Amino acid sequence: MTVTLIIVALAILLAFYVISIYNRLVKLRTTVSEAWSGIDVQLKKRYDLIPNLLETVKGYATHERETLDSVTQARTAAQSAQGVAEQQAAENNLNRSLMGLFAVAERYPDLKSNTNFLQMQKDLASIEQDIERSRRYYNGSVRDQNILIDSFPSNLVANNFGFQKSAFFELDSITERSVPKVSFK
């Protein structure tokens, strides 16, 4: 009788432990989704600012059509990117295009001193900082989830219930890890 009670008690404890791990995995998966949503919101803010920035530059830099088209194409590609890896590649391309746009702006003193352009630069710098904070939060959530998925014994529960590791959202090169310079003083 006591052996049976011990076995039943151990089975109940094991069941509660498995349920606890499962719930932690669900919580972390939800946290990762919520963190990605935060990145998505910040990226949308940036995408909404870019057309206004392009219109301001067009007024001064009419001979820079290729650069302006490059930014427009990169923005469109970034908006339609699906998944972390595709979004990461599209954002890298958009950052390069924006850097090229600001390099063009250097050649136009009137543009560099335009109040609208200066305000948009400040707004973009602020959004870039928000994106960086959102990226850090997302990557921290992914790290926590991936550790739990890889750790024993939680990996047994994760594998049995089909939990998958999430990808980090990172920039590829060291030079692109910094916020694009948007100050023309």
XYZ file of N, CA, C and O in Angstrom:
740
model
N 0.818 -1.194 0.000
C 0.000 0.000 0.000
C 0.862 1.259 0.000
O 0.579 2.172 -0.759
N 1.905 1.337 0.836
C 2.763 2.518 0.878
C 3.574 2.673 -0.398
O 3.842 3.784 -0.821
N 3.960 1.564 -0.999
C 4.688 1.617 -2.267
C 3.784 2.220 -3.342
O 4.217 3.052 -4.142
N 2.541 1.822 -3.354
C 1.587 2.350 -4.321
C 1.376 3.845 -4.103
O 1.337 4.620 -5.064
N 1.256 4.253 -2.858
C 1.090 5.680 -2.556
C 2.321 6.488 -2.965
O 2.199 7.599 -3.485
N 3.489 5.931 -2.758
C 4.730 6.617 -3.146
C 4.783 6.755 -4.668
O 5.123 7.817 -5.192
N 4.422 5.705 -5.369
C 4.432 5.747 -6.839
C 3.412 6.756 -7.345
O 3.700 7.557 -8.248
N 2.228 6.772 -6.767
C 1.193 7.725 -7.171
C 1.649 9.157 -6.865
O 1.492 10.061 -7.689
N 2.245 9.364 -5.682
C 2.736 10.699 -5.310
C 3.833 11.158 -6.261
O 3.848 12.325 -6.695
N 4.747 10.260 -6.610
C 5.812 10.602 -7.571
C 5.232 10.907 -8.946
O 5.692 11.829 -9.632
N 4.229 10.150 -9.361
C 3.591 10.399 -10.655
C 2.895 11.757 -10.664
O 2.977 12.505 -11.657
N 2.248 12.097 -9.556
C 1.584 13.403 -9.464
C 2.615 14.525 -9.467
O 2.443 15.531 -10.168
N 3.710 14.367 -8.732
C 4.779 15.375 -8.719
C 5.393 15.535 -10.111
O 5.650 16.658 -10.560
N 5.613 14.419 -10.783
C 6.161 14.475 -12.142
C 5.203 15.188 -13.082
O 5.614 16.012 -13.910
N 3.911 14.895 -12.957
C 2.914 15.560 -13.803
C 2.905 17.069 -13.558
O 2.872 17.859 -14.507
N 2.951 17.462 -12.295
C 2.991 18.901 -11.989
C 4.273 19.544 -12.523
O 4.255 20.672 -13.006
N 5.377 18.816 -12.452
C 6.643 19.342 -12.959
C 6.572 19.534 -14.474
O 6.987 20.570 -15.008
N 6.024 18.556 -15.176
C 5.880 18.653 -16.637
C 4.950 19.803 -16.992
O 5.234 20.589 -17.913
N 3.861 19.939 -16.261
C 2.930 21.047 -16.507
C 3.614 22.383 -16.263
O 3.447 23.333 -17.041
N 4.416 22.459 -15.216
C 5.140 23.696 -14.904
C 6.105 24.069 -16.033
O 6.169 25.225 -16.461
N 6.853 23.092 -16.518
C 7.790 23.352 -17.626
C 7.018 23.764 -18.881
O 7.399 24.711 -19.569
N 5.940 23.056 -19.179
C 5.132 23.382 -20.340
C 4.624 24.824 -20.259
O 4.719 25.588 -21.225
N 4.113 25.205 -19.112
C 3.609 26.573 -18.937
C 4.719 27.613 -19.072
O 4.491 28.694 -19.634
N 5.905 27.320 -18.583
C 7.027 28.245 -18.764
C 7.389 28.386 -20.234
O 7.689 29.482 -20.714
N 7.361 27.269 -20.962
C 7.654 27.317 -22.398
C 6.606 28.142 -23.141
O 6.942 28.938 -24.020
N 5.340 27.966 -22.793
C 4.268 28.749 -23.416
C 4.453 30.230 -23.100
O 4.322 31.086 -23.984
N 4.769 30.529 -21.858
C 4.979 31.925 -21.450
C 6.129 32.553 -22.231
O 6.014 33.675 -22.737
N 7.228 31.825 -22.375
C 8.370 32.376 -23.113
C 8.064 32.519 -24.598
O 8.488 33.495 -25.223
N 7.326 31.577 -25.164
C 6.949 31.696 -26.575
C 6.082 32.939 -26.784
O 6.252 33.680 -27.748
N 5.176 33.188 -25.856
C 4.326 34.372 -25.927
C 5.145 35.645 -25.744
O 4.915 36.641 -26.438
N 6.112 35.615 -24.852
C 6.983 36.772 -24.633
C 7.791 37.083 -25.887
O 7.956 38.247 -26.260
N 8.281 36.050 -26.560
C 9.028 36.253 -27.808
C 8.117 36.878 -28.866
O 8.514 37.822 -29.564
N 6.895 36.397 -28.979
C 5.944 36.971 -29.946
C 5.634 38.420 -29.625
O 5.576 39.276 -30.518
N 5.441 38.705 -28.362
C 5.159 40.081 -27.936
C 6.367 40.989 -28.202
O 6.218 42.119 -28.652
N 7.560 40.474 -27.957
C 8.778 41.259 -28.207
C 8.941 41.537 -29.701
O 9.334 42.638 -30.102
N 8.624 40.558 -30.546
C 8.709 40.782 -31.993
C 7.696 41.835 -32.425
O 7.968 42.659 -33.283
N 6.541 41.815 -31.794
C 5.524 42.822 -32.083
C 6.047 44.227 -31.775
O 5.772 45.175 -32.513
N 6.815 44.360 -30.700
C 7.414 45.652 -30.362
C 8.382 46.125 -31.434
O 8.410 47.310 -31.789
N 9.180 45.216 -31.960
C 10.090 45.566 -33.058
C 9.275 45.992 -34.270
O 9.583 46.991 -34.929
N 8.235 45.257 -34.561
C 7.387 45.544 -35.716
C 6.785 46.948 -35.631
O 6.736 47.670 -36.629
N 6.340 47.345 -34.456
C 5.767 48.682 -34.264
C 6.816 49.760 -34.547
O 6.545 50.751 -35.245
N 8.021 49.571 -34.034
C 9.076 50.557 -34.244
C 9.491 50.629 -35.715
O 9.747 51.715 -36.251
N 9.555 49.478 -36.365
C 9.900 49.472 -37.793
C 8.833 50.195 -38.602
O 9.151 50.925 -39.541
N 7.577 50.006 -38.247
C 6.491 50.711 -38.959
C 6.640 52.218 -38.812
O 6.445 52.955 -39.787
N 7.002 52.680 -37.625
C 7.228 54.116 -37.424
C 8.317 54.616 -38.368
O 8.189 55.683 -38.970
N 9.379 53.826 -38.486
C 10.469 54.227 -39.373
C 10.006 54.212 -40.817
O 10.304 55.140 -41.580
N 9.265 53.187 -41.225
C 8.782 53.123 -42.598
C 7.879 54.309 -42.917
O 7.879 54.811 -44.038
N 7.089 54.749 -41.938
C 6.195 55.890 -42.148
C 6.961 57.205 -42.274
O 6.509 58.126 -42.949
N 8.107 57.308 -41.644
C 8.912 58.533 -41.696
C 9.688 58.650 -43.015
O 9.896 59.755 -43.518
N 10.085 57.555 -43.575
C 10.962 57.561 -44.753
C 10.366 58.303 -45.950
O 11.073 59.094 -46.588
N 9.092 58.130 -46.326
C 8.569 58.884 -47.477
C 8.669 60.402 -47.279
O 8.988 61.128 -48.230
N 8.409 60.884 -46.070
C 8.532 62.320 -45.806
C 9.980 62.771 -45.948
O 10.260 63.849 -46.491
N 10.887 61.961 -45.473
C 12.307 62.265 -45.599
C 12.705 62.316 -47.068
O 13.412 63.236 -47.503
N 12.227 61.355 -47.844
C 12.543 61.328 -49.278
C 11.981 62.547 -49.998
O 12.646 63.131 -50.864
N 10.774 62.950 -49.661
C 10.170 64.126 -50.295
C 10.981 65.385 -49.991
O 11.172 66.236 -50.871
N 11.456 65.500 -48.782
C 12.271 66.666 -48.417
C 13.570 66.667 -49.201
O 13.988 67.703 -49.731
N 14.203 65.511 -49.305
C 15.473 65.420 -50.044
C 15.239 65.681 -51.532
O 16.038 66.358 -52.184
N 14.135 65.182 -52.087
C 13.836 65.388 -53.515
C 13.784 66.865 -53.866
O 14.178 67.256 -54.956
N 13.281 67.668 -52.962
C 13.182 69.096 -53.222
C 14.537 69.757 -53.411
O 14.647 70.778 -54.083
N 15.576 69.200 -52.857
C 16.909 69.793 -52.931
C 17.850 69.004 -53.835
O 18.717 69.579 -54.478
N 17.710 67.710 -53.848
C 18.665 66.850 -54.554
C 17.982 66.164 -55.730
O 17.837 64.946 -55.754
N 17.592 66.942 -56.700
C 16.853 66.391 -57.839
C 17.702 65.474 -58.715
O 17.156 64.659 -59.455
N 19.024 65.594 -58.636
C 19.911 64.785 -59.483
C 20.312 63.473 -58.822
O 21.154 62.758 -59.345
N 19.724 63.141 -57.709
C 20.104 61.951 -56.950
C 19.023 60.873 -57.026
O 18.715 60.201 -56.064
N 18.460 60.714 -58.188
C 17.337 59.798 -58.385
C 17.669 58.365 -57.978
O 16.855 57.670 -57.375
N 18.860 57.900 -58.309
C 19.253 56.520 -58.009
C 19.246 56.256 -56.496
O 18.743 55.223 -56.037
N 19.764 57.195 -55.732
C 19.786 57.043 -54.271
C 18.378 57.037 -53.702
O 18.034 56.215 -52.848
N 17.546 57.943 -54.188
C 16.165 58.021 -53.712
C 15.394 56.740 -54.049
O 14.645 56.219 -53.225
N 15.598 56.230 -55.269
C 14.946 54.978 -55.666
C 15.432 53.803 -54.821
O 14.650 52.918 -54.464
N 16.714 53.804 -54.493
C 17.288 52.742 -53.676
C 16.634 52.689 -52.299
O 16.291 51.618 -51.798
N 16.428 53.855 -51.697
C 15.782 53.903 -50.383
C 14.330 53.433 -50.502
O 13.849 52.665 -49.658
N 13.634 53.873 -51.533
C 12.237 53.474 -51.728
C 12.123 51.964 -51.903
O 11.260 51.316 -51.289
N 12.992 51.390 -52.716
C 12.964 49.941 -52.939
C 13.310 49.178 -51.661
O 12.689 48.155 -51.347
N 14.297 49.662 -50.913
C 14.689 48.999 -49.669
C 13.559 49.066 -48.637
O 13.302 48.101 -47.918
N 12.873 50.194 -48.586
C 11.733 50.349 -47.662
C 10.621 49.376 -48.024
O 10.058 48.699 -47.170
N 10.308 49.276 -49.308
C 9.268 48.362 -49.763
C 9.627 46.915 -49.433
O 8.777 46.147 -48.948
N 10.877 46.548 -49.662
C 11.322 45.182 -49.357
C 11.246 44.907 -47.861
O 10.829 43.820 -47.436
N 11.619 45.881 -47.053
C 11.584 45.702 -45.595
C 10.148 45.569 -45.099
O 9.865 44.779 -44.199
N 9.243 46.322 -45.685
C 7.839 46.252 -45.268
C 7.212 44.904 -45.595
O 6.334 44.445 -44.871
N 7.663 44.283 -46.658
C 7.052 43.015 -47.074
C 7.826 41.790 -46.584
O 7.434 40.669 -46.881
N 8.893 42.001 -45.820
C 9.696 40.876 -45.329
C 8.884 40.028 -44.356
O 8.102 40.541 -43.568
N 9.086 38.728 -44.435
C 8.396 37.770 -43.561
C 9.429 36.996 -42.756
O 10.398 36.506 -43.312
N 9.232 36.889 -41.478
C 10.142 36.114 -40.626
C 11.357 36.915 -40.213
O 11.694 37.943 -40.809
N 12.011 36.428 -39.196
C 13.134 37.150 -38.606
C 14.310 37.255 -39.576
O 14.878 38.330 -39.762
N 14.686 36.166 -40.218
C 15.852 36.180 -41.105
C 15.649 37.120 -42.293
O 16.534 37.910 -42.633
N 14.482 37.054 -42.919
C 14.201 37.917 -44.067
C 14.122 39.384 -43.632
O 14.619 40.274 -44.319
N 13.513 39.616 -42.474
C 13.407 40.981 -41.952
C 14.787 41.542 -41.646
O 15.083 42.697 -41.923
N 15.629 40.708 -41.080
C 16.995 41.116 -40.745
C 17.756 41.540 -41.997
O 18.391 42.596 -42.020
N 17.687 40.753 -43.049
C 18.369 41.085 -44.306
C 17.808 42.361 -44.911
O 18.556 43.231 -45.386
N 16.488 42.498 -44.882
C 15.852 43.694 -45.450
C 16.226 44.943 -44.657
O 16.460 46.003 -45.234
N 16.289 44.825 -43.348
C 16.675 45.972 -42.517
C 18.125 46.363 -42.751
O 18.473 47.548 -42.758
N 18.996 45.398 -42.935
C 20.395 45.703 -43.252
C 20.481 46.499 -44.552
O 21.221 47.479 -44.653
N 19.715 46.075 -45.552
C 19.707 46.772 -46.834
C 19.136 48.189 -46.682
O 19.666 49.141 -47.253
N 18.061 48.331 -45.915
C 17.465 49.647 -45.700
C 18.433 50.574 -44.967
O 18.557 51.753 -45.316
N 19.135 50.053 -43.976
C 20.130 50.876 -43.261
C 21.212 51.382 -44.203
O 21.619 52.544 -44.130
N 21.683 50.502 -45.095
C 22.707 50.924 -46.062
C 22.164 52.015 -46.980
O 22.843 52.995 -47.283
N 20.919 51.860 -47.415
C 20.302 52.857 -48.300
C 20.136 54.194 -47.589
O 20.382 55.251 -48.179
N 19.713 54.163 -46.328
C 19.552 55.407 -45.571
C 20.897 56.097 -45.357
O 20.984 57.328 -45.425
N 21.938 55.320 -45.108
C 23.269 55.916 -44.964
C 23.679 56.609 -46.262
O 24.282 57.679 -46.235
N 23.354 55.986 -47.390
C 23.639 56.610 -48.676
C 22.850 57.892 -48.863
O 23.369 58.885 -49.400
N 21.607 57.910 -48.414
C 20.776 59.109 -48.505
C 21.367 60.245 -47.678
O 21.447 61.387 -48.137
N 21.814 59.938 -46.479
C 22.400 60.981 -45.632
C 23.754 61.442 -46.174
O 24.119 62.604 -46.005
N 24.460 60.552 -46.856
C 25.712 60.959 -47.500
C 25.424 61.943 -48.636
O 26.152 62.917 -48.822
N 24.344 61.706 -49.367
C 23.934 62.630 -50.434
C 23.574 63.984 -49.829
O 23.929 65.037 -50.364
N 22.879 63.959 -48.712
C 22.455 65.207 -48.063
C 23.637 66.072 -47.663
O 23.523 67.306 -47.592
N 24.770 65.455 -47.413
C 25.979 66.203 -47.058
C 26.378 67.186 -48.166
O 26.982 68.216 -47.897
N 26.050 66.861 -49.403
C 26.439 67.702 -50.550
C 25.508 68.884 -50.778
O 25.740 69.675 -51.681
N 24.457 69.003 -49.988
C 23.473 70.064 -50.176
C 23.317 70.878 -48.885
O 22.511 70.510 -48.019
N 24.067 71.964 -48.762
C 24.029 72.767 -47.526
C 22.630 73.280 -47.179
O 22.274 73.328 -46.006
N 21.845 73.649 -48.196
C 20.495 74.131 -47.908
C 19.634 73.022 -47.298
O 18.820 73.277 -46.410
N 19.806 71.819 -47.782
C 19.064 70.681 -47.254
C 19.477 70.394 -45.814
O 18.627 70.156 -44.954
N 20.776 70.431 -45.549
C 21.269 70.141 -44.203
C 20.738 71.127 -43.177
O 20.627 70.803 -41.998
N 20.396 72.316 -43.608
C 19.906 73.322 -42.665
C 18.377 73.445 -42.686
O 17.821 74.229 -41.919
N 17.698 72.680 -43.520
C 16.243 72.709 -43.604
C 15.637 72.199 -42.292
O 15.986 71.122 -41.810
N 14.720 72.956 -41.731
C 14.117 72.626 -40.435
C 13.391 71.283 -40.474
O 13.531 70.479 -39.549
N 12.634 71.040 -41.528
C 11.918 69.760 -41.642
C 12.890 68.587 -41.697
O 12.682 67.555 -41.068
N 13.949 68.754 -42.485
C 14.940 67.690 -42.621
C 15.619 67.434 -41.279
O 15.797 66.280 -40.878
N 15.980 68.484 -40.568
C 16.624 68.327 -39.266
C 15.694 67.626 -38.271
O 16.131 66.765 -37.499
N 14.414 68.000 -38.298
C 13.462 67.349 -37.391
C 13.287 65.878 -37.733
O 13.224 65.026 -36.851
N 13.227 65.567 -39.019
C 13.096 64.168 -39.427
C 14.336 63.366 -39.034
O 14.224 62.197 -38.660
N 15.502 63.988 -39.103
C 16.721 63.311 -38.662
C 16.637 62.980 -37.177
O 17.001 61.879 -36.756
N 16.159 63.933 -36.397
C 16.009 63.686 -34.955
C 14.988 62.580 -34.708
O 15.204 61.708 -33.861
N 13.884 62.638 -35.422
C 12.853 61.601 -35.271
C 13.404 60.225 -35.641
O 13.142 59.237 -34.949
N 14.160 60.174 -36.721
C 14.735 58.905 -37.152
C 15.731 58.383 -36.123
O 15.739 57.188 -35.813
N 16.544 59.264 -35.576
C 17.508 58.846 -34.550
C 16.772 58.285 -33.331
O 17.180 57.271 -32.758
N 15.685 58.925 -32.950
C 14.890 58.453 -31.817
C 14.267 57.086 -32.113
O 14.286 56.190 -31.261
N 13.746 56.930 -33.308
C 13.149 55.646 -33.695
C 14.213 54.552 -33.732
O 13.972 53.423 -33.289
N 15.390 54.881 -34.233
C 16.482 53.898 -34.270
C 16.840 53.433 -32.863
O 17.099 52.245 -32.640
N 16.843 54.347 -31.914
C 17.115 53.962 -30.519
C 16.008 53.065 -29.981
O 16.278 52.097 -29.262
N 14.762 53.384 -30.327
C 13.638 52.539 -29.898
C 13.730 51.145 -30.524
O 13.421 50.139 -29.870
N 14.144 51.081 -31.782
C 14.322 49.787 -32.445
C 15.401 48.987 -31.728
O 15.248 47.789 -31.482
N 16.487 49.645 -31.371
C 17.576 48.966 -30.670
C 17.105 48.414 -29.322
O 17.421 47.285 -28.959
N 16.343 49.204 -28.577
C 15.807 48.723 -27.297
C 14.864 47.534 -27.521
O 14.918 46.548 -26.775
N 14.021 47.645 -28.519
C 13.096 46.549 -28.829
C 13.853 45.301 -29.251
O 13.485 44.182 -28.876
N 14.915 45.492 -30.005
C 15.728 44.356 -30.449
C 16.395 43.673 -29.252
O 16.439 42.445 -29.159
N 16.901 44.476 -28.312
C 17.525 43.899 -27.119
C 16.506 43.081 -26.307
O 16.813 41.992 -25.830
N 15.307 43.629 -26.153
C 14.261 42.917 -25.414
C 13.891 41.616 -26.120
O 13.778 40.558 -25.496
N 13.723 41.687 -27.420
C 13.392 40.495 -28.207
C 14.494 39.444 -28.068
O 14.213 38.274 -27.785
N 15.741 39.852 -28.268
C 16.847 38.898 -28.204
C 16.989 38.292 -26.805
O 17.327 37.117 -26.669
N 16.710 39.078 -25.764
C 16.725 38.532 -24.406
C 15.629 37.504 -24.208
O 15.838 36.456 -23.571
N 14.462 37.770 -24.761
C 13.352 36.817 -24.667
C 13.678 35.536 -25.437
O 13.408 34.426 -24.957
N 14.279 35.692 -26.601
C 14.678 34.533 -27.403
C 15.729 33.720 -26.652
O 15.654 32.486 -26.601
N 16.693 34.412 -26.049
C 17.737 33.722 -25.289
C 17.115 32.870 -24.183
O 17.438 31.691 -24.046
N 16.211 33.464 -23.402
C 15.579 32.737 -22.299
C 14.798 31.528 -22.806
O 14.871 30.435 -22.233
N 14.054 31.713 -23.888
C 13.281 30.614 -24.455
C 14.207 29.504 -24.964
O 13.990 28.329 -24.676
N 15.248 29.884 -25.709
C 16.149 28.889 -26.282
C 16.908 28.116 -25.203
O 17.156 26.920 -25.356
N 17.279 28.788 -24.117
C 17.958 28.097 -23.015
C 17.038 27.050 -22.409
O 17.455 25.921 -22.148
N 15.788 27.409 -22.191
C 14.844 26.448 -21.613
C 14.599 25.281 -22.560
O 14.517 24.127 -22.128
N 14.519 25.563 -23.848
C 14.306 24.494 -24.829
C 15.509 23.552 -24.887
O 15.364 22.348 -25.075
N 16.715 24.079 -24.697
C 17.934 23.268 -24.777
C 18.314 22.583 -23.466
O 19.087 21.631 -23.471
N 17.809 23.065 -22.350
C 18.229 22.562 -21.035
C 17.503 21.279 -20.666
O 16.327 21.103 -20.954
N 18.241 20.413 -19.968
C 17.646 19.176 -19.454
C 17.045 19.462 -18.093
O 17.643 20.173 -17.306
N 15.912 18.990 -17.754
C 15.008 18.073 -18.438
C 13.928 18.785 -19.246
O 13.077 18.144 -19.856
N 13.948 20.119 -19.246
C 12.901 20.844 -19.973
C 12.945 20.564 -21.473
O 11.929 20.685 -22.155
N 14.118 20.163 -21.990
C 14.192 19.847 -23.418
C 13.339 18.623 -23.770
O 12.837 18.518 -24.883
N 13.145 17.731 -22.814
C 12.283 16.567 -23.062
C 10.841 17.016 -23.270
O 10.149 16.533 -24.174
N 10.395 17.928 -22.435
C 9.033 18.458 -22.573
C 8.924 19.268 -23.866
O 7.962 19.124 -24.630
N 9.910 20.122 -24.133
C 9.882 20.970 -25.334
C 9.838 20.120 -26.603
O 9.061 20.412 -27.525
N 10.645 19.087 -26.652
C 10.667 18.224 -27.843
C 9.356 17.464 -28.013
O 8.859 17.314 -29.122
N 8.801 16.990 -26.914
C 7.549 16.227 -26.989
C 6.359 17.092 -27.400
O 5.410 16.592 -28.001
N 6.403 18.379 -27.080
C 5.283 19.256 -27.415
C 5.590 20.168 -28.609
O 4.824 21.074 -28.909
N 6.697 19.942 -29.283
C 6.992 20.643 -30.533
C 7.440 22.098 -30.401
O 7.274 22.867 -31.339
N 8.002 22.470 -29.271
C 8.514 23.841 -29.127
C 9.796 23.975 -29.934
O 10.661 23.103 -29.896
N 9.903 25.069 -30.675
C 11.059 25.324 -31.533
C 11.833 26.531 -31.033
O 11.239 27.482 -30.518
N 13.135 26.485 -31.227
C 13.960 27.636 -30.872
C 13.641 28.786 -31.828
O 13.296 28.561 -32.981
N 13.775 30.002 -31.336
C 13.547 31.194 -32.153
C 14.886 31.773 -32.586
O 15.906 31.571 -31.933
N 14.863 32.519 -33.685
C 16.079 33.140 -34.212
C 16.279 34.512 -33.577
O 15.326 35.236 -33.300
N 17.534 34.865 -33.359
C 17.877 36.193 -32.871
C 17.737 37.198 -34.009
O 17.873 36.841 -35.179
N 17.489 38.444 -33.666
C 17.381 39.512 -34.661
C 18.619 40.376 -34.504
O 18.717 41.190 -33.598
N 19.591 40.169 -35.397
C 20.870 40.848 -35.295
C 21.249 41.458 -36.638
O 20.792 41.022 -37.683
N 22.128 42.435 -36.561
C 22.698 43.000 -37.785
C 23.953 42.219 -38.118
O 24.637 41.710 -37.233
N 24.255 42.148 -39.422
C 25.336 41.278 -39.868
C 26.738 41.820 -39.622
O 27.619 41.084 -39.254
N 26.960 43.096 -39.853
C 28.324 43.593 -39.748
C 28.471 44.575 -38.598
O 27.519 45.224 -38.182
N 29.678 44.701 -38.114
C 29.971 45.585 -36.987
C 29.637 47.029 -37.334
O 29.085 47.758 -36.519
N 29.932 47.462 -38.559
C 29.676 48.852 -38.933
C 28.192 49.163 -38.957
O 27.794 50.293 -38.742
N 27.356 48.151 -39.210
C 25.924 48.377 -39.244
C 25.282 48.254 -37.873
O 24.107 48.507 -37.706
N 26.037 47.864 -36.868
C 25.482 47.727 -35.530
C 25.237 49.081 -34.880
O 24.470 49.188 -33.954
N 25.886 50.116 -35.376
C 25.662 51.443 -34.800
C 24.473 52.089 -35.481
O 24.129 51.776 -36.609
N 23.852 53.022 -34.759
C 22.728 53.771 -35.304
C 23.265 54.635 -36.444
O 24.313 55.268 -36.308
N 22.574 54.680 -37.575
C 23.042 55.532 -38.662
C 23.190 56.979 -38.176
O 22.338 57.491 -37.454
N 24.282 57.593 -38.561
C 24.529 58.971 -38.150
C 23.576 59.892 -38.890
O 23.520 59.886 -40.103
N 22.833 60.681 -38.137
C 21.846 61.549 -38.748
C 22.042 63.000 -38.325
O 21.135 63.782 -38.399
N 23.225 63.326 -37.888
C 23.493 64.686 -37.439
C 24.425 65.366 -38.429
O 25.459 64.808 -38.798
N 24.077 66.591 -38.856
C 24.893 67.339 -39.819
C 25.277 68.668 -39.222
O 24.845 69.719 -39.676
N 26.049 68.654 -38.196
C 26.466 69.902 -37.538
C 27.806 70.344 -38.032
O 28.642 69.659 -38.420
